[in-house]
Amino acid sequence: MNSLHSFLDILLATVWDVLPIVLILFGFRFLVLRRPLPNPGAVASGFIAVLLGLAFFLQGLEQALFPIGKLMAQQLTNMEFLGIAADQATEWRHYGWVYVFAAAIGFATTIAEPSLIAVAIKANQVSAGGVGTWGLRVAVAIGVAIGIALGTFRIVTGTPLHWYIISGYIVVIVQTLFAPRSIIALAYDSGGVTTSTVTVPLVAALGLGLASSVPGRSPLLDGFGLIAFASLFPIITVMGYAQIAEWMSKRGQRNTNE
Amino acid sequence: MSTVLRHLGVSLFDSFRDLLPIIAVIAFFQLAVLRQPLPDFVDLLIGTLMVVIGLSLFVYGLKVGLFPIGEAMAYDFARKGSVVWLLLFAFALGFGTTVAEPALIAVAAEAGEIARAGGIIEDSDDAEQGYATGLRYTVALSVGIAIVLGVIRIIKGWPVQYLIIGGYIGVVIMTGFAPPEIIGIAYDSGGVTTSTITVPLVTALGVGLASSIAGRNPMVDGFGLIAFASLTPMIFVMGYGMLV
């Protein structure tokens, strides 16, 4: 009964989120373009499916994955679990399990991220199968895993965020010079789509837990920044994926030529 | 009807597969690392089932609803040939979908708290609320501008990397001048602005525009709108931190 109630709440909130989008779409469609909907029945059923789908998705996450994921983030960042005595100076080496957890949860949540699935489907259609949906998703997920693990390392060591981000930018710029032209826009996009419904709450819990347990860190100042890492590194790994794919196909061609 | 059911069946299986890594990570850390039993197994199972159903419905709705409408809008705007209306639509889509985004509201509220604790604003609830609201509108404005810029870029066929690298330089310069308290929030705000419904719509719009304008390649020119939408908020939020 309780969960039905919260499901309805979530459904209502989702409808409320989607309402401005629907108003903008249909307002421009009917008032400016003055064109009827293509296949109105399908579009309507699609919107209803998206609404219901998101509501189920969020309710399920709230009920099952978020509580346990957040609890684990707290437990793993606990000094007692990590075996650090209160008077001992913190060293980044003590936090081994935190980095492993950060990478694993970053990878896993990205694979389940609905907006990334959407972009992967579209990229696969547009490239006529040239960009594999799984190839792209795994490349992005590896990027998020590296990003979040590095982000937790930054919180532990307390080094300034912008050093990492600016170095990441330099890598992106250098890669852009060498990557195949057709992947560049998609790679830049994959940075923004990775962090939404599934990843943000769990990663935020991890950052907050870590920043409040490491001595000398303030959750308000140091808890931020993980999302930035998670949106930067996929750009690097997606371009890397395209570069490796291009290199392999060139080598394959050379082998068949011989 | 039976094809719909078969599609749903396939997509249920796909969704379950998408979720497997999370289940594996949580089970491994809970049982092997933390050595604790799984709490409330039934709840966990029902919740996971709901996530699987939800993801399947979402992907189905994406294919029959969001993608077709996004593309239809792009084709018809290209046919109508009115750039002004197209840009107005692009701005409305970016601003309208961001201003009410729950993740952004949460981040803005936290930013208000930080600003208050850091003594940037007056120590009152009103000032904190005002700061958060201002930040929210700043980010929404920046996303609206980003989509407009991105659409202009698709029409003109500019290479995406020059604009993005220019944006990076903007971020780096702003980092040098912005108050340190705002930098973390600014960097994060780039990632949280693009919601699950905005992404498919904006992607379909970009790809649709690039395929209906002669001389544009949907792969090279169609993507990139999301990238703009995650870059401009960083610059605008740091600017907001400097002005307020």
Coordinates of N, CA and C in Angstrom, one line a residue, chain A residues 62-189:
Chain A
E62 N 14.4 3.6 -6.1 CA 14.3 4.1 -4.7 C 14.1 3.0 -3.7
Q63 N 13.3 2.0 -4.2 CA 13.0 0.9 -3.3 C 14.1 -0.1 -3.1
A64 N 14.9 -0.4 -4.2 CA 15.8 -1.5 -4.1 C 17.3 -1.0 -4.1
L65 N 17.7 -0.3 -5.1 CA 19.1 -0.1 -5.3 C 19.7 1.1 -4.6
F66 N 18.9 2.2 -4.5 CA 19.5 3.4 -3.9 C 19.8 3.2 -2.4
P67 N 18.8 2.6 -1.6 CA 19.1 2.5 -0.2 C 20.3 1.6 0.1
I68 N 20.4 0.5 -0.6 CA 21.6 -0.4 -0.3 C 22.8 0.2 -0.9
G69 N 22.8 0.9 -2.0 CA 23.9 1.5 -2.6 C 24.5 2.6 -1.8
K70 N 23.6 3.4 -1.2 CA 24.0 4.5 -0.4 C 24.6 4.0 0.9
L71 N 23.9 3.0 1.5 CA 24.4 2.4 2.7 C 25.8 1.8 2.5
M72 N 26.0 1.2 1.4 CA 27.3 0.6 1.1 C 28.4 1.7 1.0
A73 N 28.0 2.8 0.3 CA 28.9 3.9 0.2 C 29.3 4.4 1.5
Q74 N 28.4 4.5 2.5 CA 28.7 4.9 3.8 C 29.6 4.0 4.5
Q75 N 29.3 2.7 4.4 CA 30.0 1.7 5.2 C 31.5 1.6 4.6
L76 N 31.6 1.6 3.3 CA 32.9 1.5 2.7 C 33.8 2.7 3.1
T77 N 33.3 3.8 3.3 CA 34.1 5.0 3.6 C 34.3 5.2 5.1
N78 N 33.8 4.2 5.9 CA 33.9 4.3 7.3 C 35.3 3.9 7.7
M79 N 35.9 4.7 8.6 CA 37.3 4.5 9.1 C 37.5 3.1 9.7
E80 N 36.4 2.6 10.4 CA 36.6 1.3 11.1 C 36.7 0.2 10.0
F81 N 35.9 0.3 9.0 CA 36.0 -0.7 8.0 C 37.3 -0.7 7.3
L82 N 37.8 0.5 7.0 CA 39.1 0.6 6.3 C 40.3 0.3 7.2
G83 N 40.0 0.2 8.5 CA 41.1 -0.2 9.4 C 42.1 0.9 9.7
I84 N 41.5 2.1 9.8 CA 42.4 3.3 10.0 C 42.1 3.7 11.5
A85 N 43.1 3.8 12.3 CA 43.0 4.3 13.7 C 42.8 5.8 13.6
A86 N 42.0 6.2 14.7 CA 41.6 7.6 14.7 C 42.8 8.6 14.7
D87 N 43.9 8.2 15.3 CA 45.1 9.1 15.4 C 46.1 8.9 14.3
Q88 N 45.7 8.0 13.4 CA 46.7 7.7 12.3 C 46.5 8.7 11.2
A89 N 47.6 9.1 10.6 CA 47.5 10.1 9.5 C 46.9 9.3 8.3
T90 N 46.0 10.0 7.6 CA 45.3 9.4 6.4 C 46.3 9.3 5.3
E91 N 46.3 8.2 4.7 CA 47.1 8.0 3.5 C 46.2 7.5 2.4
W92 N 46.5 7.9 1.2 CA 45.5 7.4 0.1 C 45.5 5.9 -0.1
R93 N 46.6 5.2 0.3 CA 46.6 3.8 0.1 C 45.6 3.1 0.9
H94 N 45.1 3.7 2.1 CA 44.2 3.0 2.9 C 42.8 2.8 2.3
Y95 N 42.6 3.5 1.2 CA 41.2 3.6 0.7 C 41.0 2.7 -0.5
G96 N 41.8 1.6 -0.6 CA 41.8 0.7 -1.8 C 40.4 0.3 -2.2
W97 N 39.6 -0.2 -1.2 CA 38.3 -0.7 -1.5 C 37.4 0.4 -2.1
V98 N 37.6 1.6 -1.6 CA 36.8 2.7 -2.1 C 36.9 3.0 -3.6
Y99 N 38.2 2.9 -4.0 CA 38.5 3.1 -5.4 C 37.8 2.0 -6.3
V100 N 38.0 0.8 -5.7 CA 37.4 -0.4 -6.5 C 35.9 -0.2 -6.6
F101 N 35.3 0.1 -5.5 CA 33.8 0.3 -5.4 C 33.4 1.4 -6.4
A102 N 34.2 2.5 -6.3 CA 33.8 3.7 -7.2 C 33.9 3.3 -8.6
A103 N 34.9 2.6 -9.0 CA 35.0 2.2 -10.4 C 33.9 1.2 -10.8
A104 N 33.6 0.2 -9.9 CA 32.6 -0.8 -10.2 C 31.2 -0.2 -10.3
I105 N 30.9 0.7 -9.4 CA 29.5 1.2 -9.4 C 29.4 2.2 -10.5
G106 N 30.4 2.9 -10.8 CA 30.4 3.9 -12.0 C 30.1 3.1 -13.3
F107 N 30.8 2.0 -13.5 CA 30.7 1.2 -14.7 C 29.2 0.6 -14.7
A108 N 28.8 0.0 -13.6 CA 27.5 -0.7 -13.6 C 26.3 0.3 -13.8
T109 N 26.4 1.4 -13.1 CA 25.2 2.3 -13.2 C 25.2 2.9 -14.6
T110 N 26.3 3.1 -15.3 CA 26.3 3.7 -16.6 C 25.7 2.8 -17.6
I111 N 26.0 1.5 -17.5 CA 25.4 0.5 -18.4 C 23.9 0.6 -18.3
A112 N 23.3 0.9 -17.2 CA 21.8 0.9 -17.0 C 21.3 2.3 -17.2
E113 N 22.1 3.3 -17.6 CA 21.6 4.7 -17.7 C 20.7 4.8 -19.0
P114 N 19.4 5.2 -18.8 CA 18.5 5.2 -19.9 C 18.9 6.2 -21.0
S115 N 19.4 7.4 -20.6 CA 19.7 8.4 -21.7 C 20.9 7.9 -22.6
L116 N 21.8 7.2 -21.9 CA 22.9 6.6 -22.7 C 22.4 5.6 -23.7
I117 N 21.4 4.7 -23.3 CA 20.8 3.8 -24.1 C 20.2 4.5 -25.4
A118 N 19.5 5.6 -25.1 CA 18.9 6.4 -26.2 C 19.9 6.8 -27.2
V119 N 21.0 7.4 -26.7 CA 22.0 8.0 -27.6 C 22.7 6.8 -28.4
A120 N 22.9 5.7 -27.7 CA 23.5 4.5 -28.4 C 22.7 4.0 -29.5
I121 N 21.3 3.9 -29.2 CA 20.4 3.5 -30.3 C 20.5 4.4 -31.5
K122 N 20.4 5.7 -31.2 CA 20.5 6.7 -32.3 C 21.8 6.6 -33.1
A123 N 22.9 6.5 -32.4 CA 24.2 6.5 -33.0 C 24.3 5.3 -33.9
N124 N 23.8 4.2 -33.4 CA 23.8 2.9 -34.2 C 23.0 3.1 -35.5
Q125 N 21.8 3.7 -35.4 CA 21.0 3.9 -36.6 C 21.7 4.8 -37.6
V126 N 22.2 5.9 -37.1 CA 22.8 7.0 -37.9 C 24.0 6.5 -38.6
S127 N 24.9 5.7 -37.9 CA 26.1 5.2 -38.5 C 25.9 3.9 -39.3
A128 N 24.6 3.6 -39.5 CA 24.3 2.3 -40.2 C 25.0 1.1 -39.6
G129 N 25.1 1.0 -38.3 CA 25.7 -0.1 -37.6 C 27.2 0.1 -37.4
G130 N 27.8 1.2 -37.9 CA 29.2 1.4 -37.7 C 29.6 1.5 -36.2
V131 N 28.7 2.2 -35.5 CA 29.0 2.4 -34.0 C 28.1 1.4 -33.3
G132 N 28.7 0.4 -32.7 CA 27.9 -0.7 -32.0 C 27.3 -0.1 -30.8
T133 N 26.0 -0.5 -30.5 CA 25.4 0.1 -29.2 C 26.2 -0.4 -28.0
W134 N 26.6 -1.6 -28.0 CA 27.4 -2.1 -26.9 C 28.8 -1.5 -26.8
G135 N 29.4 -1.4 -28.0 CA 30.7 -0.8 -28.0 C 30.7 0.5 -27.3
L136 N 29.8 1.4 -27.8 CA 29.7 2.7 -27.2 C 29.4 2.7 -25.8
R137 N 28.4 1.9 -25.3 CA 28.0 1.9 -23.9 C 29.2 1.4 -23.0
V138 N 29.9 0.4 -23.5 CA 31.0 -0.1 -22.7 C 32.1 0.9 -22.6
A139 N 32.4 1.6 -23.8 CA 33.4 2.6 -23.8 C 33.1 3.7 -22.8
V140 N 31.8 4.2 -22.8 CA 31.4 5.2 -21.9 C 31.5 4.8 -20.5
A141 N 31.1 3.5 -20.2 CA 31.1 3.0 -18.8 C 32.5 2.9 -18.3
I142 N 33.4 2.5 -19.1 CA 34.8 2.4 -18.7 C 35.3 3.9 -18.3
G143 N 34.9 4.8 -19.2 CA 35.3 6.2 -18.9 C 34.8 6.7 -17.5
V144 N 33.5 6.4 -17.3 CA 32.9 6.8 -16.0 C 33.6 6.1 -14.8
A145 N 33.9 4.8 -15.0 CA 34.6 4.0 -14.0 C 36.0 4.7 -13.6
I146 N 36.8 5.0 -14.7 CA 38.0 5.7 -14.4 C 37.8 7.0 -13.7
G147 N 36.8 7.8 -14.3 CA 36.6 9.1 -13.8 C 36.2 9.1 -12.3
I148 N 35.3 8.2 -11.9 CA 34.8 8.2 -10.5 C 35.9 7.7 -9.6
A149 N 36.7 6.7 -10.0 CA 37.8 6.2 -9.2 C 38.8 7.3 -8.9
L150 N 39.1 8.0 -10.0 CA 40.1 9.1 -9.9 C 39.5 10.3 -9.0
G151 N 38.2 10.5 -9.2 CA 37.5 11.5 -8.4 C 37.5 11.2 -6.9
T152 N 37.4 9.9 -6.5 CA 37.5 9.5 -5.1 C 38.9 9.7 -4.6
F153 N 39.9 9.4 -5.4 CA 41.3 9.6 -5.1 C 41.5 11.1 -4.8
R154 N 40.9 11.9 -5.6 CA 41.1 13.4 -5.4 C 40.5 13.8 -4.1
I155 N 39.3 13.3 -3.7 CA 38.7 13.6 -2.5 C 39.6 13.2 -1.3
V156 N 40.2 12.0 -1.4 CA 41.0 11.4 -0.3 C 42.3 12.3 -0.2
T157 N 42.9 12.6 -1.3 CA 44.2 13.4 -1.3 C 44.0 14.9 -1.1
G158 N 42.8 15.3 -1.4 CA 42.5 16.8 -1.3 C 43.1 17.7 -2.3
T159 N 43.5 17.1 -3.4 CA 44.2 17.9 -4.5 C 43.1 18.7 -5.2
P160 N 43.4 19.9 -5.7 CA 42.4 20.8 -6.3 C 41.8 20.1 -7.6
L161 N 40.5 20.3 -7.6 CA 39.7 19.7 -8.7 C 40.1 20.2 -10.1
H162 N 40.4 21.5 -10.2 CA 40.6 22.0 -11.6 C 41.9 21.5 -12.2
W163 N 42.9 21.1 -11.4 CA 44.1 20.5 -12.0 C 43.7 19.3 -12.9
Y164 N 42.8 18.4 -12.3 CA 42.4 17.2 -13.0 C 41.6 17.5 -14.2
I165 N 40.7 18.4 -14.0 CA 39.8 18.7 -15.2 C 40.5 19.4 -16.3
I166 N 41.4 20.3 -16.0 CA 42.2 20.9 -17.0 C 43.1 20.0 -17.7
S167 N 43.8 19.0 -17.0 CA 44.6 18.0 -17.7 C 43.7 17.2 -18.6
G168 N 42.5 16.8 -18.1 CA 41.6 16.0 -18.9 C 41.3 16.7 -20.2
Y169 N 41.0 18.1 -20.1 CA 40.8 18.9 -21.3 C 41.9 18.8 -22.3
I170 N 43.1 18.8 -21.8 CA 44.3 18.8 -22.7 C 44.3 17.5 -23.4
V171 N 44.1 16.4 -22.7 CA 44.0 15.0 -23.3 C 42.9 15.0 -24.4
V172 N 41.7 15.6 -24.1 CA 40.7 15.6 -25.1 C 41.1 16.4 -26.3
I173 N 41.7 17.5 -26.1 CA 42.1 18.3 -27.3 C 43.1 17.6 -28.2
V174 N 44.1 17.0 -27.5 CA 45.1 16.2 -28.3 C 44.4 15.1 -29.0
Q175 N 43.5 14.4 -28.4 CA 42.9 13.2 -29.0 C 42.0 13.7 -30.2
T176 N 41.4 14.9 -30.0 CA 40.5 15.4 -31.1 C 41.3 15.6 -32.4
L177 N 42.6 15.9 -32.3 CA 43.4 16.1 -33.5 C 43.6 14.8 -34.2
F178 N 43.6 13.7 -33.5 CA 43.9 12.4 -34.2 C 42.7 11.5 -34.4
A179 N 41.6 11.7 -33.7 CA 40.4 10.8 -33.8 C 39.7 10.9 -35.1
P180 N 39.1 9.8 -35.5 CA 38.3 9.9 -36.8 C 37.2 11.0 -36.6
R181 N 37.0 11.8 -37.7 CA 36.1 12.9 -37.6 C 34.7 12.6 -37.2
S182 N 34.2 11.5 -37.7 CA 32.8 11.1 -37.5 C 32.5 10.8 -36.0
I183 N 33.5 10.5 -35.2 CA 33.2 10.2 -33.8 C 33.2 11.4 -32.9
I184 N 33.8 12.5 -33.3 CA 34.1 13.6 -32.4 C 32.9 14.1 -31.7
A185 N 31.8 14.5 -32.5 CA 30.6 15.0 -31.9 C 30.0 14.0 -30.9
L186 N 29.9 12.8 -31.3 CA 29.3 11.8 -30.5 C 30.1 11.6 -29.2
A187 N 31.4 11.6 -29.3 CA 32.2 11.5 -28.1 C 32.0 12.6 -27.1
Y188 N 31.9 13.9 -27.6 CA 31.6 15.0 -26.8 C 30.3 14.9 -26.1
D189 N 29.3 14.4 -26.9 CA 27.9 14.2 -26.3 C 27.9 13.2 -25.2

